[in-house]
PDB file of C-alpha atoms and ligand atoms in Angstrom:
ATOM      1  CA  MET A 165     -27.011 -93.461-174.018  1.00 96.00           C
ATOM      2  CA  LYS A 166     -25.601 -93.000-177.773  1.00 98.00           C
ATOM      3  CA  PHE A 167     -22.931 -95.274-179.289  1.00 98.00           C
ATOM      4  CA  GLU A 168     -21.248 -94.628-182.625  1.00 99.00           C
ATOM      5  CA  VAL A 169     -18.966 -97.376-184.334  1.00 99.00           C
ATOM      6  CA  LEU A 170     -16.282 -97.244-187.420  1.00 98.00           C
ATOM      7  CA  THR A 171     -15.431-100.327-188.655  1.00 98.00           C
ATOM      8  CA  ILE A 172     -14.725-102.086-192.284  1.00 97.00           C
ATOM      9  CA  PHE A 173     -17.286-104.676-190.779  1.00 97.00           C
ATOM     10  CA  PRO A 174     -20.318-103.152-189.833  1.00 98.00           C
ATOM     11  CA  GLU A 175     -22.332-106.653-190.525  1.00 98.00           C
ATOM     12  CA  VAL A 176     -20.513-108.039-187.441  1.00 97.00           C
ATOM     13  CA  ILE A 177     -21.640-105.126-185.254  1.00 98.00           C
ATOM     14  CA  GLU A 178     -25.115-105.519-186.870  1.00 98.00           C
ATOM     15  CA  CYS A 179     -25.568-108.977-185.879  1.00 97.00           C
ATOM     16  CA  TYR A 180     -24.746-108.606-182.455  1.00 96.00           C
ATOM     17  CA  ILE A 181     -26.328-105.488-181.554  1.00 96.00           C
ATOM     18  CA  LYS A 182     -29.702-107.493-182.763  1.00 96.00           C
ATOM     19  CA  HIS A 183     -29.908-110.015-179.942  1.00 94.00           C
ATOM     20  CA  GLY A 184     -29.922-110.201-175.804  1.00 89.00           C
ATOM     21  CA  ILE A 185     -29.361-106.966-174.016  1.00 85.00           C
ATOM     22  CA  ILE A 186     -28.392-104.369-176.497  1.00 91.00           C
ATOM     23  CA  GLY A 187     -30.968-105.542-178.793  1.00 94.00           C
ATOM     24  CA  LYS A 188     -33.432-105.074-176.131  1.00 92.00           C
ATOM     25  CA  ALA A 189     -32.097-101.850-175.300  1.00 92.00           C
ATOM     26  CA  LEU A 190     -32.097-100.328-178.929  1.00 95.00           C
ATOM     27  CA  LYS A 191     -35.886-101.452-179.039  1.00 95.00           C
ATOM     28  CA  LYS A 192     -36.876-100.200-175.979  1.00 95.00           C
ATOM     29  CA  GLY A 193     -35.016 -96.916-177.295  1.00 96.00           C
ATOM     30  CA  LEU A 194     -32.883 -96.545-174.306  1.00 95.00           C
ATOM     31  CA  ALA A 195     -29.818 -96.402-176.347  1.00 96.00           C
ATOM     32  CA  GLU A 196     -29.224 -96.006-180.104  1.00 97.00           C
ATOM     33  CA  VAL A 197     -25.993 -97.296-182.220  1.00 98.00           C
ATOM     34  CA  SER A 198     -24.829 -95.567-185.375  1.00 98.00           C
ATOM     35  CA  ILE A 199     -22.504 -97.626-187.766  1.00 98.00           C
ATOM     36  CA  TYR A 200     -20.114 -96.620-190.302  1.00 98.00           C
ATOM     37  CA  ASN A 201     -17.876 -97.850-192.737  1.00 98.00           C
ATOM     38  CA  PRO A 202     -14.312 -96.424-193.514  1.00 98.00           C
ATOM     39  CA  ARG A 203     -14.908 -97.804-196.820  1.00 98.00           C
ATOM     40  CA  ASP A 204     -17.725 -95.686-197.814  1.00 98.00           C
ATOM     41  CA  PHE A 205     -14.980 -92.100-196.941  1.00 98.00           C
ATOM     42  CA  THR A 206     -12.713 -93.256-199.434  1.00 98.00           C
ATOM     43  CA  LEU A 207     -12.256 -91.335-202.634  1.00 94.00           C
ATOM     44  CA  ASP A 208     -10.454 -93.807-205.049  1.00 91.00           C
ATOM     45  CA  LYS A 209     -12.522 -96.333-207.099  1.00 95.00           C
ATOM     46  CA  HIS A 210     -11.077 -99.420-205.323  1.00 97.00           C
ATOM     47  CA  LYS A 211     -12.276 -98.270-201.992  1.00 97.00           C
ATOM     48  CA  LYS A 212      -8.935 -99.220-200.590  1.00 96.00           C
ATOM     49  CA  VAL A 213      -8.432 -98.556-196.935  1.00 97.00           C
ATOM     50  CA  ASP A 214      -4.876-100.188-196.172  1.00 96.00           C
ATOM     51  CA  ASP A 215      -1.596-100.091-197.848  1.00 95.00           C
ATOM     52  CA  TYR A 216       2.124-101.554-197.444  1.00 96.00           C
ATOM     53  CA  PRO A 217       3.847-100.071-194.627  1.00 95.00           C
ATOM     54  CA  TYR A 218       6.537 -97.090-194.872  1.00 97.00           C
ATOM     55  CA  GLY A 219       9.732 -99.059-193.856  1.00 97.00           C
ATOM     56  CA  GLY A 220       8.802-102.319-195.219  1.00 96.00           C
ATOM     57  CA  GLY A 221       7.728-105.573-193.144  1.00 94.00           C
ATOM     58  CA  ALA A 222       4.970-107.577-193.670  1.00 93.00           C
ATOM     59  CA  GLY A 223       1.002-107.187-193.324  1.00 91.00           C
ATOM     60  CA  MET A 224      -0.877-103.849-193.864  1.00 94.00           C
ATOM     61  CA  VAL A 225      -1.595-100.781-192.011  1.00 95.00           C
ATOM     62  CA  MET A 226      -4.951 -98.863-192.330  1.00 97.00           C
ATOM     63  CA  GLN A 227      -4.858 -95.771-193.997  1.00 97.00           C
ATOM     64  CA  ILE A 228      -5.506 -92.270-191.835  1.00 98.00           C
ATOM     65  CA  GLU A 229      -7.405 -90.612-194.621  1.00 98.00           C
ATOM     66  CA  PRO A 230     -11.004 -92.633-194.412  1.00 98.00           C
ATOM     67  CA  PHE A 231     -10.914 -92.317-190.813  1.00 98.00           C
ATOM     68  CA  TYR A 232     -10.028 -89.133-191.070  1.00 98.00           C
ATOM     69  CA  ASN A 233     -12.904 -88.346-193.493  1.00 98.00           C
ATOM     70  CA  ALA A 234     -15.148 -90.423-191.488  1.00 98.00           C
ATOM     71  CA  ILE A 235     -14.873 -89.055-188.437  1.00 98.00           C
ATOM     72  CA  LYS A 236     -15.000 -85.467-189.594  1.00 98.00           C
ATOM     73  CA  TYR A 237     -18.425 -86.585-191.540  1.00 98.00           C
ATOM     74  CA  ILE A 238     -19.932 -88.041-188.255  1.00 98.00           C
ATOM     75  CA  LYS A 239     -18.813 -84.940-186.090  1.00 98.00           C
ATOM     76  CA  GLY A 240     -20.934 -82.751-188.893  1.00 98.00           C
ATOM     77  CA  ASP A 241     -23.790 -82.877-187.039  1.00 98.00           C
ATOM     78  CA  GLY A 242     -22.008 -80.945-184.179  1.00 98.00           C
ATOM     79  CA  ASN A 243     -22.985 -82.843-181.091  1.00 98.00           C
ATOM     80  CA  LEU A 244     -20.466 -83.846-178.406  1.00 98.00           C
ATOM     81  CA  ARG A 245     -18.895 -86.841-178.382  1.00 98.00           C
ATOM     82  CA  ARG A 246     -16.018 -88.787-177.235  1.00 98.00           C
ATOM     83  CA  VAL A 247     -13.637 -90.581-179.839  1.00 98.00           C
ATOM     84  CA  ILE A 248     -12.112 -93.417-178.569  1.00 99.00           C
ATOM     85  CA  LEU A 249      -9.647 -95.834-180.216  1.00 98.00           C
ATOM     86  CA  LEU A 250      -9.822 -99.560-179.690  1.00 98.00           C
ATOM     87  CA  SER A 251      -6.172-100.871-179.336  1.00 96.00           C
ATOM     88  CA  PRO A 252      -4.054-103.078-177.130  1.00 95.00           C
ATOM     89  CA  GLN A 253      -2.034 -99.994-176.000  1.00 95.00           C
ATOM     90  CA  GLY A 254      -4.997 -98.033-174.694  1.00 97.00           C
ATOM     91  CA  LYS A 255      -5.793 -97.792-171.145  1.00 98.00           C
ATOM     92  CA  ARG A 256      -7.457-100.923-169.251  1.00 98.00           C
ATOM     93  CA  PHE A 257     -11.294-101.013-169.818  1.00 98.00           C
ATOM     94  CA  THR A 258     -12.835-102.005-166.513  1.00 97.00           C
ATOM     95  CA  GLN A 259     -16.168-101.687-164.565  1.00 96.00           C
ATOM     96  CA  LYS A 260     -15.340 -98.493-162.713  1.00 96.00           C
ATOM     97  CA  VAL A 261     -14.915 -97.262-166.562  1.00 98.00           C
ATOM     98  CA  ALA A 262     -17.950 -98.329-168.037  1.00 98.00           C
ATOM     99  CA  GLU A 263     -19.898 -96.762-164.518  1.00 97.00           C
ATOM    100  CA  GLU A 264     -18.021 -93.369-165.314  1.00 98.00           C
ATOM    101  CA  PHE A 265     -19.070 -93.744-168.946  1.00 98.00           C
ATOM    102  CA  LEU A 266     -22.530 -94.159-168.313  1.00 98.00           C
ATOM    103  CA  GLU A 267     -22.804 -91.840-165.728  1.00 97.00           C
ATOM    104  CA  LYS A 268     -20.966 -88.772-168.068  1.00 98.00           C
ATOM    105  CA  GLY A 269     -23.773 -89.748-170.923  1.00 97.00           C
ATOM    106  CA  GLU A 270     -21.392 -88.585-173.492  1.00 98.00           C
ATOM    107  CA  ALA A 271     -21.885 -90.205-176.742  1.00 98.00           C
ATOM    108  CA  LEU A 272     -18.916 -92.495-177.482  1.00 99.00           C
ATOM    109  CA  LEU A 273     -17.532 -93.152-181.016  1.00 99.00           C
ATOM    110  CA  LEU A 274     -15.702 -96.088-181.289  1.00 99.00           C
ATOM    111  CA  ILE A 275     -13.080 -96.550-183.887  1.00 98.00           C
ATOM    112  CA  CYS A 276     -12.092-100.383-184.869  1.00 98.00           C
ATOM    113  CA  GLY A 277      -8.924-100.871-186.586  1.00 95.00           C
ATOM    114  CA  ARG A 278      -7.971-104.328-188.256  1.00 84.00           C
ATOM    115  CA  TYR A 279      -4.658-105.801-189.570  1.00 63.00           C
ATOM    116  CA  GLU A 280      -1.497-104.427-187.957  1.00 76.00           C
ATOM    117  CA  GLY A 281      -2.962-101.442-187.004  1.00 84.00           C
ATOM    118  CA  ILE A 282      -3.752 -98.145-188.277  1.00 94.00           C
ATOM    119  CA  ASP A 283      -1.693 -95.319-189.115  1.00 97.00           C
ATOM    120  CA  GLU A 284      -0.303 -93.560-186.263  1.00 96.00           C
ATOM    121  CA  ARG A 285      -1.290 -90.002-187.340  1.00 98.00           C
ATOM    122  CA  ILE A 286      -5.027 -91.416-186.125  1.00 98.00           C
ATOM    123  CA  LYS A 287      -3.751 -90.184-182.413  1.00 98.00           C
ATOM    124  CA  SER A 288      -4.351 -86.557-183.507  1.00 98.00           C
ATOM    125  CA  PHE A 289      -7.957 -87.027-183.926  1.00 98.00           C
ATOM    126  CA  ILE A 290      -8.768 -89.489-181.021  1.00 98.00           C
ATOM    127  CA  ASP A 291      -9.646 -88.223-177.432  1.00 98.00           C
ATOM    128  CA  GLU A 292      -8.307 -91.588-175.733  1.00 98.00           C
ATOM    129  CA  GLU A 293      -7.261 -95.053-176.568  1.00 98.00           C
ATOM    130  CA  ILE A 294      -8.815 -98.140-174.771  1.00 98.00           C
ATOM    131  CA  SER A 295      -8.046-101.809-174.627  1.00 98.00           C
ATOM    132  CA  ILE A 296     -10.441-104.193-172.870  1.00 98.00           C
ATOM    133  CA  GLY A 297      -7.395-106.473-172.063  1.00 98.00           C
ATOM    134  CA  ASP A 298      -3.829-107.689-172.422  1.00 98.00           C
ATOM    135  CA  TYR A 299      -4.236-109.655-175.766  1.00 97.00           C
ATOM    136  CA  VAL A 300      -4.275-108.772-179.331  1.00 95.00           C
ATOM    137  CA  LEU A 301      -7.435-109.606-181.293  1.00 96.00           C
ATOM    138  CA  SER A 302      -7.740-109.452-185.231  1.00 95.00           C
ATOM    139  CA  GLY A 303      -9.842-106.537-185.287  1.00 97.00           C
ATOM    140  CA  GLY A 304     -11.412-103.679-182.757  1.00 98.00           C
ATOM    141  CA  GLU A 305     -14.887-104.750-183.281  1.00 98.00           C
ATOM    142  CA  LEU A 306     -15.146-107.358-180.119  1.00 98.00           C
ATOM    143  CA  PRO A 307     -13.777-104.614-177.982  1.00 98.00           C
ATOM    144  CA  ALA A 308     -16.511-102.197-179.028  1.00 98.00           C
ATOM    145  CA  LEU A 309     -19.277-104.624-178.718  1.00 98.00           C
ATOM    146  CA  VAL A 310     -17.895-105.588-175.140  1.00 98.00           C
ATOM    147  CA  ILE A 311     -17.493-101.890-174.285  1.00 98.00           C
ATOM    148  CA  ILE A 312     -21.232-100.918-175.924  1.00 98.00           C
ATOM    149  CA  ASP A 313     -22.600-104.204-173.763  1.00 97.00           C
ATOM    150  CA  SER A 314     -21.350-103.289-170.255  1.00 97.00           C
ATOM    151  CA  ILE A 315     -22.325-100.147-170.490  1.00 97.00           C
ATOM    152  CA  LEU A 316     -25.669-100.700-171.512  1.00 96.00           C
ATOM    153  CA  ARG A 317     -26.597-103.360-169.146  1.00 95.00           C
ATOM    154  CA  LEU A 318     -26.070-100.897-166.323  1.00 95.00           C
ATOM    155  CA  ILE A 319     -29.188 -98.559-167.576  1.00 94.00           C
ATOM    156  CA  PRO A 320     -32.201 -99.269-165.523  1.00 91.00           C
ATOM    157  CA  GLY A 321     -34.691-101.344-167.449  1.00 88.00           C
ATOM    158  CA  THR A 322     -32.019-103.201-169.844  1.00 86.00           C
ATOM    159  CA  LEU A 323     -31.445-106.505-167.684  1.00 78.00           C
ATOM    160  CA  GLY A 324     -34.883-108.390-168.083  1.00 61.00           C
ATOM    161  CA  ALA A 325     -35.102-108.233-164.303  1.00 56.00           C
ATOM    162  CA  GLU A 326     -34.351-105.052-162.216  1.00 58.00           C
ATOM    163  CA  LEU A 327     -33.948-107.507-159.568  1.00 50.00           C
ATOM    164  CA  SER A 328     -30.586-108.470-161.467  1.00 64.00           C
ATOM    165  CA  ALA A 329     -28.924-105.035-161.427  1.00 56.00           C
ATOM    166  CA  LYS A 330     -29.262-104.878-157.336  1.00 53.00           C
ATOM    167  CA  GLU A 331     -28.191-108.354-156.853  1.00 58.00           C
ATOM    168  CA  ASP A 332     -24.965-107.040-158.630  1.00 63.00           C
ATOM    169  CA  SER A 333     -25.030-104.341-156.167  1.00 67.00           C
ATOM    170  CA  PHE A 334     -25.307-106.489-153.347  1.00 70.00           C
ATOM    171  CA  MET A 335     -22.302-108.257-154.539  1.00 79.00           C
ATOM    172  CA  LYS A 336     -20.315-105.436-155.990  1.00 86.00           C
ATOM    173  CA  GLY A 337     -16.657-105.515-156.275  1.00 91.00           C
ATOM    174  CA  PHE A 338     -16.483-109.514-155.428  1.00 95.00           C
ATOM    175  CA  LEU A 339     -16.924-112.485-157.497  1.00 97.00           C
ATOM    176  CA  ASP A 340     -20.116-113.793-157.747  1.00 97.00           C
ATOM    177  CA  TYR A 341     -21.747-116.517-155.540  1.00 97.00           C
ATOM    178  CA  PRO A 342     -22.885-120.029-157.130  1.00 98.00           C
ATOM    179  CA  HIS A 343     -25.918-120.300-158.574  1.00 98.00           C
ATOM    180  CA  TYR A 344     -28.797-123.376-158.784  1.00 98.00           C
ATOM    181  CA  THR A 345     -31.851-124.269-160.472  1.00 98.00           C
ATOM    182  CA  ARG A 346     -34.017-127.675-160.834  1.00 98.00           C
ATOM    183  CA  PRO A 347     -33.374-130.751-160.543  1.00 98.00           C
ATOM    184  CA  GLU A 348     -32.688-130.537-156.566  1.00 98.00           C
ATOM    185  CA  GLU A 349     -30.112-133.601-157.304  1.00 98.00           C
ATOM    186  CA  PHE A 350     -27.853-133.883-160.297  1.00 98.00           C
ATOM    187  CA  GLU A 351     -25.278-137.157-160.539  1.00 98.00           C
ATOM    188  CA  GLY A 352     -25.686-137.360-156.662  1.00 98.00           C
ATOM    189  CA  ILE A 353     -24.537-133.595-156.388  1.00 98.00           C
ATOM    190  CA  ARG A 354     -27.563-131.861-154.183  1.00 98.00           C
ATOM    191  CA  VAL A 355     -28.308-127.935-154.114  1.00 98.00           C
ATOM    192  CA  PRO A 356     -27.014-126.598-150.826  1.00 98.00           C
ATOM    193  CA  GLU A 357     -29.793-127.197-148.261  1.00 98.00           C
ATOM    194  CA  VAL A 358     -29.647-123.616-147.101  1.00 98.00           C
ATOM    195  CA  LEU A 359     -30.929-122.754-150.590  1.00 98.00           C
ATOM    196  CA  LEU A 360     -34.313-124.639-150.238  1.00 98.00           C
ATOM    197  CA  SER A 361     -35.331-123.243-146.641  1.00 98.00           C
ATOM    198  CA  GLY A 362     -37.275-120.525-147.826  1.00 98.00           C
ATOM    199  CA  ASP A 363     -35.181-118.407-144.828  1.00 98.00           C
ATOM    200  CA  HIS A 364     -34.248-115.405-147.217  1.00 98.00           C
ATOM    201  CA  LYS A 365     -32.128-113.645-144.272  1.00 97.00           C
ATOM    202  CA  LYS A 366     -30.033-117.064-144.105  1.00 98.00           C
ATOM    203  CA  ILE A 367     -29.838-117.411-147.940  1.00 98.00           C
ATOM    204  CA  ALA A 368     -28.377-113.658-148.064  1.00 97.00           C
ATOM    205  CA  ILE A 369     -25.711-114.583-145.588  1.00 96.00           C
ATOM    206  CA  TRP A 370     -24.963-117.901-147.312  1.00 97.00           C
ATOM    207  CA  ARG A 371     -24.355-116.206-150.605  1.00 98.00           C
ATOM    208  CA  LYS A 372     -22.456-113.174-149.146  1.00 97.00           C
ATOM    209  CA  LYS A 373     -20.228-115.964-147.748  1.00 97.00           C
ATOM    210  CA  GLU A 374     -19.687-118.000-150.578  1.00 98.00           C
ATOM    211  CA  ALA A 375     -19.013-115.106-153.108  1.00 97.00           C
ATOM    212  CA  LEU A 376     -16.226-113.831-150.397  1.00 97.00           C
ATOM    213  CA  ARG A 377     -14.916-117.472-150.303  1.00 98.00           C
ATOM    214  CA  ASN A 378     -14.582-117.232-154.401  1.00 97.00           C
ATOM    215  CA  THR A 379     -13.074-113.727-154.465  1.00 98.00           C
ATOM    216  CA  LEU A 380     -10.729-114.960-151.487  1.00 97.00           C
ATOM    217  CA  ILE A 381      -9.242-117.739-153.231  1.00 97.00           C
ATOM    218  CA  ARG A 382      -9.188-116.573-156.895  1.00 98.00           C
ATOM    219  CA  ARG A 383      -8.866-112.865-156.593  1.00 97.00           C
ATOM    220  CA  PRO A 384      -7.440-111.517-152.708  1.00 97.00           C
ATOM    221  CA  ASP A 385      -6.535-108.759-154.477  1.00 96.00           C
ATOM    222  CA  LEU A 386     -10.248-107.415-154.527  1.00 96.00           C
ATOM    223  CA  LEU A 387     -10.826-107.673-150.627  1.00 95.00           C
ATOM    224  CA  LYS A 388     -10.028-104.222-149.921  1.00 93.00           C
ATOM    225  CA  ASN A 389     -12.234-101.292-148.319  1.00 92.00           C
ATOM    226  CA  LEU A 390     -14.429-103.846-146.895  1.00 94.00           C
ATOM    227  CA  ALA A 391     -17.888-102.691-145.478  1.00 94.00           C
ATOM    228  CA  SER A 392     -18.055-103.788-141.631  1.00 95.00           C
ATOM    229  CA  GLU A 393     -21.257-106.502-142.612  1.00 93.00           C
ATOM    230  CA  ASP A 394     -19.143-107.712-145.467  1.00 95.00           C
ATOM    231  CA  MET A 395     -15.792-107.833-142.708  1.00 95.00           C
ATOM    232  CA  ARG A 396     -17.975-109.537-140.140  1.00 96.00           C
ATOM    233  CA  VAL A 397     -18.887-112.469-142.730  1.00 95.00           C
ATOM    234  CA  LEU A 398     -15.288-112.253-143.945  1.00 96.00           C
ATOM    235  CA  LYS A 399     -13.871-113.204-140.629  1.00 97.00           C
ATOM    236  CA  GLU A 400     -16.442-115.941-139.868  1.00 96.00           C
ATOM    237  CA  LEU A 401     -15.628-117.364-143.090  1.00 97.00           C
ATOM    238  CA  CYS A 402     -11.880-117.329-142.356  1.00 97.00           C
ATOM    239  CA  SER A 403     -12.656-119.141-138.529  1.00 97.00           C
ATOM    240  CA  GLU A 404     -14.572-121.601-140.642  1.00 97.00           C
ATOM    241  CA  ILE A 405     -11.451-122.249-142.852  1.00 97.00           C
ATOM    242  CA  ASN A 406      -9.184-122.265-140.047  1.00 97.00           C
ATOM    243  CA  THR A 407     -11.262-124.914-138.352  1.00 98.00           C
ATOM    244  CA  LYS A 408     -11.856-127.150-141.293  1.00 97.00           C
ATOM    245  CA  ILE A 409      -7.606-127.037-142.148  1.00 97.00           C
ATOM    246  CA  LEU A 410      -6.955-127.860-138.226  1.00 97.00           C
ATOM    247  CA  GLU A 411      -9.496-130.604-138.223  1.00 97.00           C
ATOM    248  CA  ASP A 412      -7.803-132.207-141.257  1.00 97.00           C
ATOM    249  CA  ALA A 413      -4.138-131.910-140.072  1.00 97.00           C
ATOM    250  CA  ASP A 414      -5.403-133.441-136.835  1.00 97.00           C
ATOM    251  CA  GLU A 415      -7.163-136.535-138.750  1.00 96.00           C
ATOM    252  CA  SER A 416      -4.139-136.784-140.830  1.00 96.00           C
ATOM    253  CA  ILE A 417      -1.834-136.945-138.173  1.00 95.00           C
ATOM    254  CA  ASN A 418      -4.094-139.844-136.167  1.00 93.00           C
ATOM    255  CA  HIS A 419      -3.867-141.959-139.317  1.00 88.00           C
TER     256      HIS A 419
HETATM  257  C1  4G0 B  16      -3.443-103.914-183.108  1.00 84.43           C
HETATM  258  C2  4G0 B  16      -8.087-103.564-179.465  1.00 84.43           C
HETATM  259  C3  4G0 B  16      -4.607-104.349-183.291  1.00 84.43           C
HETATM  260  C4  4G0 B  16      -3.138-102.608-183.244  1.00 84.43           C
HETATM  261  C5  4G0 B  16      -8.062-104.227-180.625  1.00 84.43           C
HETATM  262  C6  4G0 B  16      -5.195-102.255-183.258  1.00 84.43           C
HETATM  263  C7  4G0 B  16      -7.207-105.752-178.994  1.00 84.43           C
HETATM  264  C8  4G0 B  16      -7.352-105.135-178.398  1.00 84.43           C
HETATM  265  C9  4G0 B  16      -5.607-103.806-183.040  1.00 84.43           C
HETATM  266  C10 4G0 B  16      -4.484-101.688-183.224  1.00 84.43           C
HETATM  267  C11 4G0 B  16      -7.466-105.501-181.041  1.00 84.43           C
HETATM  268  C12 4G0 B  16      -7.486-104.748-176.658  1.00 84.43           C
HETATM  269  C13 4G0 B  16      -3.359 -99.502-182.990  1.00 84.43           C
HETATM  270  C14 4G0 B  16      -5.362 -99.454-183.528  1.00 84.43           C
HETATM  271  C15 4G0 B  16      -7.176-104.295-183.456  1.00 84.43           C
HETATM  272  N1  4G0 B  16      -6.810-106.365-180.041  1.00 84.43           N
HETATM  273  N2  4G0 B  16      -7.096-105.785-176.211  1.00 84.43           N
HETATM  274  N3  4G0 B  16      -7.027-105.462-182.480  1.00 84.43           N
HETATM  275  N4  4G0 B  16      -4.566-100.179-183.222  1.00 84.43           N
HETATM  276  O1  4G0 B  16      -8.706-103.958-176.464  1.00 84.43           O
END
């Protein structure tokens, strides 16, 4: 998978992609990231990339020429790519979008804006606008890294253990189940007994149930189109929760 990032802060991208999942994927040759700086595509000697807004007001607007020149230069290799502008006004980026980008295998040119935005005419030179969520950041660099990371970790071989990806699909569409490691007891808080039992079948059912519990409590909107096995575990969980509520009510009445 090939990524290109157009940013006036190339060091920010360089620094981050050295480490972790992205660094590993790049070293293994599973992915490639090229970074370009609009400043290198300015024609004036001050390498100016922004200017005052027409119509007045505070802040600066990034100028179109450096971006246009950079995009034209990058496209000069004749390869196909999707040109994406990171912006709070874009289409929402989700796990599903990450999966679709990986599946298509198209190279992505990620354009990072700063300040109050980029000259609106950039819209004529991009394929789409993407937002990673409903908040404003000081630049598109973090969203670009979020997109690269989320796609690369889906490539088999980028996660340390292949198993992790498999587990992800086991819990796909749900929130995660709770994780524990040594020690068995910390500040009086014990690891759930089932995880020490060595009974892998029982452990799998417990994890599914706890994943469903987390999802039911925090993100019930995710609980649709359940597989029949998941539905069975959900019903079992609901009946346990019901029993507990009735027991607690009963106890409080008898007090
Ligand atoms: C305002 C993306 C800010 C306008 C970018 C860019 C959040 C996101 C910025 C632009 C960002 C997000 C029109 C390019 C940079 N902040 N939620 N800040 N334009 O994905």
